[in-house]
Amino acid sequence: MIFVGCFLLLLCGLTRVMASYPIWWSLAVRHQYSSLGTQPILCSSIPGLVPKQLGFCRNYLEIMPNVAEGVKIGIQECQHQFRGRRWNCTTINDNLAIFGPVLDKATRESAFVHAIASAGVAFAVTRACADGSATICGCDTRYKGPPGDGWKWGGCSENVDFGIMVSQEFADARENRRTDARSAMNLRNNKAGRLALSDKSFLKCKCHGLSGSCEVKTCWRSQPDFRVIGNDMKDKYDSASEMVVEKHKESRGWVATLRPRYNYFKPPTERDLVYYESSPNFCDPNAETGSFGTRDRVCNLTSHGIDGCDLLCCGRGHNTRTERRKEKCHCIFHWCCYVRCQECVRVYDVHTCK
Ligand SMILES: *[C@@H]1O[C@H](CO)[C@@H](O)[C@H](O)[C@H]1NC(C)=O
Ligand SMILES: *[C@@H]1O[C@H](CO)[C@@H](O)[C@H](O)[C@H]1NC(C)=O
């Protein structure tokens, strides 16, 4: 209810009553998302936009579906990276605060989601510019400079900088509360996500020539596969820096800043993730922290990692059931060219946490 009120008053981001993460992320899930392609977007109907975002939405209406898609790509990547972990990046599709209370705290998990969503928006917008589905942007023509050894510029250099600008303008717009440490944290993590995207963009080349020779090579700037960003952000989640909040009085009033908690670790760069509150253990359901607990989660009996039954089930033990799955088997390749398979039933043991 609180969220709806906030949406009507357009006060989201100005008050601290509601979620500490963007409500507009809800565009990326289920109902809200599926209607994006078919109906014109009404910016004022997007929940939780601050006035600056509303203005941006109206000016860049054409790419708003890509902004939403970018958050969706980010969330899907989050769910992939965290699939075997106690917190697995579950979204609650019928709630405007799509992660529930979990991301209200300034934890590593919050840091990760902000970074991956911010990178996702930049990624999806960049892709739409390059494949021509958006018309207000296109290929990056600045990458036509002097060619390198044995190759020349050609194809469409993806306009990563435009995507990053959109993500920065839109995703950062609500984080302008200088008095709020969480704003400072969100800004840093948003930026870390976008920097990963530009750092991992690379020169992609294609050979042209008789029978596959490489007489002429054309190259363009390309975004990485989004999985590359996900893996990088996951490493950064594992090595995220714990900060403490400091408040200073400046001429314009109180300002919140973050300082590393431990000075014997290397201080974080702008490419690192930062957080200042510790995570709940996610073992047991807890409505207040938003933890679902790990009961009934599938665990891996042979793994000693966090996806193993010991750690994932938090020492409570596990149940085992057998599952019969139909699979293709005894496949034979027929000349030319098809494969014919039989269907076999295989029996699997499935372990789930008690
Ligand atoms: C993630 O966790 C939720 C809540 O425990 C569970 O319902 C869901 O099946 C899990 N998803 C995956 C992919 O394991
Ligand atoms: C379970 O963990 C083992 C050891 O880490 C790994 O080799 C195996 O692929 C995992 N199985 C599944 C289904 O993920």
Coordinates of C-alpha atoms and ligand atoms in Angstrom, one line a residue:
M1 CA 0.0 0.0 0.0
I2 CA 2.8 2.3 0.9
F3 CA 4.2 1.8 -2.6
V4 CA 1.0 2.7 -4.3
G5 CA 0.8 5.9 -2.2
C6 CA 4.3 6.8 -3.1
F7 CA 3.6 6.3 -6.8
L8 CA 0.5 8.5 -6.7
L9 CA 2.3 11.3 -4.9
L10 CA 5.4 10.9 -7.1
L11 CA 7.4 11.2 -4.0
C12 CA 9.4 8.1 -4.4
G13 CA 13.0 8.7 -3.9
L14 CA 12.2 11.8 -1.9
T15 CA 10.9 10.0 1.1
R16 CA 12.6 7.2 2.9
V17 CA 9.4 5.3 3.8
M18 CA 9.5 2.9 0.9
A19 CA 11.8 0.5 -0.7
S20 CA 15.5 1.5 -0.9
Y21 CA 15.7 0.2 -4.4
P22 CA 13.8 1.3 -7.6
I23 CA 10.1 0.4 -7.8
W24 CA 10.3 0.9 -11.6
W25 CA 12.3 -2.3 -11.8
S26 CA 8.8 -3.9 -11.6
L27 CA 8.5 -3.0 -15.3
A28 CA 10.8 -6.0 -15.9
V29 CA 8.6 -8.7 -14.4
R30 CA 5.6 -10.5 -15.7
H31 CA 2.4 -8.5 -16.4
Q32 CA 4.0 -5.1 -16.5
Y33 CA 6.6 -6.3 -18.9
S34 CA 4.5 -8.4 -21.3
S35 CA 2.3 -5.3 -22.1
L36 CA 5.3 -3.2 -23.0
G37 CA 5.6 -4.5 -26.6
T38 CA 1.9 -4.2 -27.4
Q39 CA 0.7 -0.9 -26.0
P40 CA 2.2 2.6 -26.1
I41 CA 4.0 3.3 -22.8
L42 CA 2.4 5.8 -20.6
C43 CA 5.3 7.2 -18.6
S44 CA 3.0 8.4 -15.8
S45 CA 1.8 4.8 -15.3
I46 CA 5.3 3.5 -14.6
P47 CA 5.5 3.2 -10.8
G48 CA 8.0 5.0 -8.7
L49 CA 9.6 7.4 -11.2
V50 CA 11.0 10.6 -9.8
P51 CA 10.3 13.8 -11.9
K52 CA 13.7 13.6 -13.7
Q53 CA 13.0 10.0 -14.7
L54 CA 9.5 11.0 -15.9
G55 CA 11.0 13.7 -18.1
F56 CA 13.6 11.2 -19.4
C57 CA 10.9 8.7 -20.1
R58 CA 9.0 11.2 -22.2
N59 CA 12.1 12.3 -24.2
Y60 CA 13.3 8.8 -24.8
L61 CA 10.0 7.0 -25.0
E62 CA 11.2 4.8 -27.8
I63 CA 13.8 3.0 -25.8
M64 CA 11.8 2.6 -22.6
P65 CA 11.0 -1.0 -23.5
N66 CA 14.7 -1.6 -23.8
V67 CA 15.3 0.0 -20.4
A68 CA 12.8 -2.5 -19.0
E69 CA 14.3 -5.3 -20.9
G70 CA 17.7 -4.4 -19.5
V71 CA 16.5 -4.8 -16.0
K72 CA 15.0 -8.1 -17.0
I73 CA 18.3 -9.3 -18.5
G74 CA 20.1 -8.2 -15.3
I75 CA 17.6 -10.1 -13.1
Q76 CA 17.9 -13.2 -15.2
E77 CA 21.7 -13.0 -14.9
C78 CA 21.4 -12.5 -11.2
Q79 CA 19.2 -15.6 -10.9
H80 CA 21.8 -17.6 -13.0
Q81 CA 24.7 -16.4 -10.9
F82 CA 22.9 -17.1 -7.6
R83 CA 21.0 -20.3 -8.6
G84 CA 22.7 -22.6 -6.1
R85 CA 22.9 -20.1 -3.2
R86 CA 20.8 -19.6 -0.2
W87 CA 19.5 -16.3 -1.6
N88 CA 18.9 -17.0 -5.2
C89 CA 17.6 -13.6 -6.5
T90 CA 14.0 -14.6 -6.4
T91 CA 11.5 -11.9 -7.5
I92 CA 8.0 -11.5 -6.3
N93 CA 6.0 -10.8 -9.4
D94 CA 2.9 -9.5 -7.9
N95 CA 4.6 -6.8 -5.8
L96 CA 5.9 -3.5 -7.0
A97 CA 8.9 -3.9 -4.8
I98 CA 10.0 -7.0 -6.8
F99 CA 12.6 -8.2 -4.4
G100 CA 10.6 -7.8 -1.3
P101 CA 12.4 -6.4 1.8
V102 CA 15.6 -8.3 0.9
L103 CA 17.2 -5.4 -0.9
D104 CA 16.1 -2.8 1.6
K105 CA 19.3 -3.3 3.5
A106 CA 22.6 -2.0 2.2
T107 CA 24.0 -5.5 1.7
R108 CA 26.3 -7.2 -0.8
E109 CA 23.1 -8.6 -2.5
S110 CA 21.8 -5.1 -3.0
A111 CA 25.1 -4.0 -4.4
F112 CA 25.1 -6.9 -6.9
V113 CA 21.6 -6.3 -8.1
H114 CA 22.1 -2.6 -8.6
A115 CA 25.3 -3.2 -10.6
I116 CA 23.8 -5.9 -12.8
A117 CA 20.6 -4.0 -13.4
S118 CA 22.5 -0.9 -14.3
A119 CA 24.7 -2.9 -16.7
G120 CA 21.7 -4.6 -18.1
V121 CA 20.0 -1.4 -19.0
A122 CA 23.1 -0.1 -20.8
F123 CA 23.5 -3.4 -22.5
A124 CA 19.9 -3.7 -23.8
V125 CA 19.8 -0.1 -25.0
T126 CA 23.1 -0.5 -26.8
R127 CA 21.9 -3.6 -28.5
A128 CA 18.7 -2.0 -29.6
C129 CA 20.7 0.9 -31.1
A130 CA 23.0 -1.4 -33.0
D131 CA 20.3 -3.7 -34.4
G132 CA 18.3 -0.8 -35.7
S133 CA 15.2 -1.4 -33.5
A134 CA 15.7 2.0 -31.9
T135 CA 15.9 4.9 -34.3
I136 CA 17.1 7.7 -31.9
C137 CA 20.5 6.0 -31.8
G138 CA 22.6 3.9 -34.1
C139 CA 26.1 2.6 -34.6
D140 CA 29.0 4.4 -33.0
T141 CA 30.6 6.2 -35.9
R142 CA 33.5 7.5 -33.9
Y143 CA 35.1 4.1 -34.2
K144 CA 36.1 4.6 -37.8
G145 CA 39.5 6.0 -36.9
P146 CA 42.9 4.6 -38.2
P147 CA 42.6 0.9 -38.7
G148 CA 45.0 -1.5 -37.1
D149 CA 47.4 -3.9 -38.7
G150 CA 45.7 -5.9 -41.4
W151 CA 42.2 -4.8 -40.7
K152 CA 39.8 -1.9 -41.3
W153 CA 36.7 -0.6 -39.5
G154 CA 33.5 -2.0 -40.8
G155 CA 30.2 -3.2 -39.6
C156 CA 28.3 -1.5 -36.8
S157 CA 30.3 -0.5 -33.7
E158 CA 27.9 -0.9 -30.8
N159 CA 27.3 2.4 -29.2
V160 CA 28.1 1.4 -25.6
D161 CA 28.6 5.0 -24.6
F162 CA 25.0 5.8 -25.5
G163 CA 23.7 2.8 -23.6
I164 CA 25.8 3.8 -20.6
M165 CA 24.5 7.4 -20.8
V166 CA 20.9 6.2 -20.8
S167 CA 21.5 3.9 -17.9
Q168 CA 23.3 6.6 -16.0
E169 CA 20.7 9.3 -16.6
F170 CA 17.8 7.0 -15.9
A171 CA 19.0 4.6 -13.2
D172 CA 20.9 7.2 -11.2
A173 CA 18.2 9.8 -11.3
R174 CA 16.6 8.8 -8.0
E175 CA 19.9 8.5 -6.2
N176 CA 20.4 12.2 -5.7
R177 CA 19.9 12.4 -1.9
R178 CA 23.3 13.6 -0.7
T179 CA 22.2 13.1 2.9
D180 CA 21.5 9.4 2.3
A181 CA 24.2 6.8 2.6
R182 CA 22.2 4.3 0.6
S183 CA 22.0 6.7 -2.3
A184 CA 25.8 7.0 -2.2
M185 CA 26.1 3.2 -2.2
N186 CA 23.6 2.7 -5.1
L187 CA 25.4 5.3 -7.2
R188 CA 28.7 3.6 -6.8
N189 CA 27.4 0.1 -7.5
N190 CA 25.4 1.3 -10.5
K191 CA 28.6 2.8 -11.9
A192 CA 30.6 -0.3 -11.2
G193 CA 28.1 -2.3 -13.3
R194 CA 28.3 0.2 -16.2
L195 CA 32.1 0.3 -16.1
A196 CA 32.3 -3.5 -16.3
L197 CA 30.3 -3.3 -19.5
S198 CA 32.6 -0.7 -21.2
D199 CA 35.7 -2.5 -19.9
K200 CA 34.6 -5.8 -21.4
S201 CA 33.6 -4.4 -24.7
F202 CA 36.0 -5.6 -27.4
L203 CA 37.1 -5.4 -31.0
K204 CA 35.2 -8.1 -32.9
C205 CA 36.5 -9.0 -36.4
K206 CA 35.3 -10.9 -39.4
C207 CA 37.3 -12.2 -42.3
H208 CA 36.4 -11.7 -45.9
G209 CA 38.2 -13.4 -48.7
L210 CA 38.2 -16.3 -51.1
S211 CA 37.3 -19.6 -49.6
G212 CA 37.6 -18.4 -46.0
S213 CA 40.9 -16.7 -46.3
C214 CA 41.4 -13.5 -44.3
E215 CA 42.5 -11.1 -47.1
V216 CA 40.2 -8.4 -45.7
K217 CA 39.4 -8.2 -42.1
T218 CA 36.7 -5.8 -40.8
C219 CA 36.3 -5.0 -37.2
W220 CA 33.9 -3.2 -35.0
R221 CA 33.4 -2.5 -31.3
S222 CA 31.2 -5.1 -29.7
Q223 CA 29.6 -5.7 -26.3
P224 CA 30.5 -8.9 -24.6
D225 CA 28.0 -11.7 -24.0
F226 CA 26.1 -10.6 -20.9
R227 CA 27.3 -13.7 -19.1
V228 CA 30.7 -12.2 -19.1
I229 CA 29.3 -9.2 -17.1
G230 CA 27.5 -11.6 -14.8
N231 CA 30.7 -13.6 -14.0
D232 CA 32.6 -10.4 -13.5
M233 CA 30.0 -8.9 -11.1
K234 CA 29.8 -12.2 -9.2
D235 CA 33.6 -12.1 -8.6
K236 CA 33.1 -8.5 -7.4
Y237 CA 30.3 -9.6 -5.2
D238 CA 32.6 -12.1 -3.6
S239 CA 35.3 -9.5 -3.0
A240 CA 32.9 -6.6 -2.2
S241 CA 34.2 -3.9 0.2
E242 CA 32.5 -3.3 3.5
M243 CA 32.1 0.4 4.2
V244 CA 31.1 2.6 7.1
V245 CA 28.8 5.6 6.8
E246 CA 30.2 9.0 7.7
K247 CA 28.2 12.2 7.8
H248 CA 29.9 15.6 7.3
K249 CA 28.4 19.0 7.5
E250 CA 29.0 21.0 4.4
S251 CA 27.8 24.4 3.4
R252 CA 24.7 22.8 1.8
G253 CA 24.0 20.7 4.8
W254 CA 24.8 17.2 5.9
V255 CA 26.3 14.9 3.4
A256 CA 26.7 11.1 3.8
T257 CA 29.8 9.4 2.5
L258 CA 31.2 5.9 2.6
R259 CA 34.6 5.0 3.9
P260 CA 36.2 1.6 3.9
R261 CA 35.7 -0.2 7.2
Y262 CA 39.1 -1.9 7.3
N263 CA 42.1 0.0 6.3
Y264 CA 44.3 -3.0 6.0
F265 CA 42.5 -4.1 2.8
K266 CA 43.0 -2.4 -0.5
P267 CA 40.5 0.4 -0.8
P268 CA 37.8 -0.2 -3.4
T269 CA 38.1 1.4 -6.8
E270 CA 35.1 2.7 -8.7
R271 CA 35.0 -0.8 -10.3
D272 CA 34.3 -2.6 -7.1
L273 CA 31.0 -3.2 -5.3
V274 CA 30.5 -1.7 -1.9
Y275 CA 28.0 -2.3 0.9
Y276 CA 27.7 -1.3 4.6
E277 CA 25.2 -3.7 6.2
S278 CA 25.6 -7.4 6.7
S279 CA 23.3 -9.9 5.0
P280 CA 20.9 -12.1 6.9
N281 CA 21.9 -15.8 6.7
F282 CA 18.9 -16.6 4.5
C283 CA 18.6 -20.0 6.2
D284 CA 15.2 -19.5 7.7
P285 CA 12.1 -17.8 6.4
N286 CA 11.9 -14.3 7.9
A287 CA 9.2 -11.9 6.7
E288 CA 11.1 -8.9 8.1
T289 CA 14.4 -9.5 6.2
G290 CA 12.5 -11.1 3.2
S291 CA 14.4 -14.3 3.5
F292 CA 12.5 -17.3 2.1
G293 CA 14.7 -19.8 3.9
T294 CA 16.2 -22.8 2.1
R295 CA 13.6 -25.5 2.9
D296 CA 12.7 -27.6 -0.2
R297 CA 15.5 -26.1 -2.2
V298 CA 17.3 -28.6 -4.4
C299 CA 20.9 -29.2 -3.2
N300 CA 23.9 -31.0 -4.6
L301 CA 24.9 -34.0 -2.6
T302 CA 28.5 -34.2 -3.9
S303 CA 29.4 -30.5 -3.8
H304 CA 31.3 -29.0 -0.9
G305 CA 30.4 -25.6 -2.0
I306 CA 27.5 -23.4 -1.1
D307 CA 25.2 -25.4 -3.4
G308 CA 26.1 -28.6 -1.5
C309 CA 23.4 -30.1 0.9
D310 CA 25.5 -29.3 4.0
L311 CA 25.8 -25.5 3.4
L312 CA 22.6 -24.9 1.4
C313 CA 20.5 -26.6 4.0
C314 CA 22.2 -24.8 6.9
G315 CA 23.0 -28.2 8.6
R316 CA 19.3 -29.2 8.8
G317 CA 19.8 -32.2 6.6
H318 CA 18.1 -33.2 3.4
N319 CA 15.4 -35.5 1.9
T320 CA 16.0 -37.6 -1.2
R321 CA 13.4 -38.6 -3.7
T322 CA 13.7 -40.3 -7.1
E323 CA 12.5 -38.6 -10.2
R324 CA 12.0 -40.3 -13.6
R325 CA 12.8 -38.2 -16.6
K326 CA 12.4 -38.9 -20.2
E327 CA 15.5 -38.3 -22.3
K328 CA 16.7 -38.7 -25.8
C329 CA 19.1 -41.7 -26.1
H330 CA 20.7 -44.1 -28.6
C331 CA 20.8 -41.4 -31.2
I332 CA 21.9 -42.4 -34.6
F333 CA 23.0 -40.1 -37.4
H334 CA 21.6 -40.9 -40.8
W335 CA 23.3 -39.9 -44.0
C336 CA 22.3 -37.2 -44.9
C337 CA 21.3 -35.3 -42.7
Y338 CA 19.2 -36.2 -39.7
V339 CA 19.5 -37.7 -36.3
R340 CA 17.0 -40.2 -34.9
C341 CA 16.8 -40.9 -31.2
Q342 CA 14.9 -43.1 -28.9
E343 CA 13.3 -42.0 -25.7
C344 CA 14.7 -43.5 -22.5
V345 CA 13.6 -43.1 -19.0
R346 CA 16.4 -42.3 -16.5
V347 CA 16.0 -42.2 -12.8
Y348 CA 17.6 -39.4 -10.8
D349 CA 18.0 -38.8 -7.1
V350 CA 16.8 -35.4 -6.2
H351 CA 17.9 -34.0 -2.8
T352 CA 16.0 -31.2 -1.1
C353 CA 16.7 -29.3 2.1
K354 CA 14.7 -30.2 5.2
Ligands
LIG1 C1 14.9 -20.0 -5.4 O1 14.4 -19.9 -4.1 C2 13.0 -19.9 -4.0 C3 12.7 -19.7 -2.6 O2 13.3 -20.6 -1.7 C4 12.5 -21.2 -4.6 O3 11.1 -21.3 -4.5 C5 12.9 -21.4 -6.0 O4 12.6 -22.6 -6.6 C6 14.5 -21.2 -6.1 N1 14.8 -21.2 -7.5 C7 15.8 -22.0 -8.0 C8 16.1 -21.8 -9.5 O5 16.4 -22.8 -7.4
LIG2 C1 27.3 -31.2 -8.1 O1 28.6 -30.9 -7.6 C2 29.6 -31.6 -8.3 C3 30.9 -31.2 -7.6 O2 31.0 -29.8 -7.4 C4 29.6 -31.2 -9.7 O3 30.6 -31.9 -10.4 C5 28.2 -31.6 -10.4 O4 28.2 -31.1 -11.7 C6 27.1 -30.9 -9.6 N1 25.8 -31.4 -10.1 C7 24.9 -30.6 -10.4 C8 23.6 -31.3 -10.9 O5 25.0 -29.4 -10.4

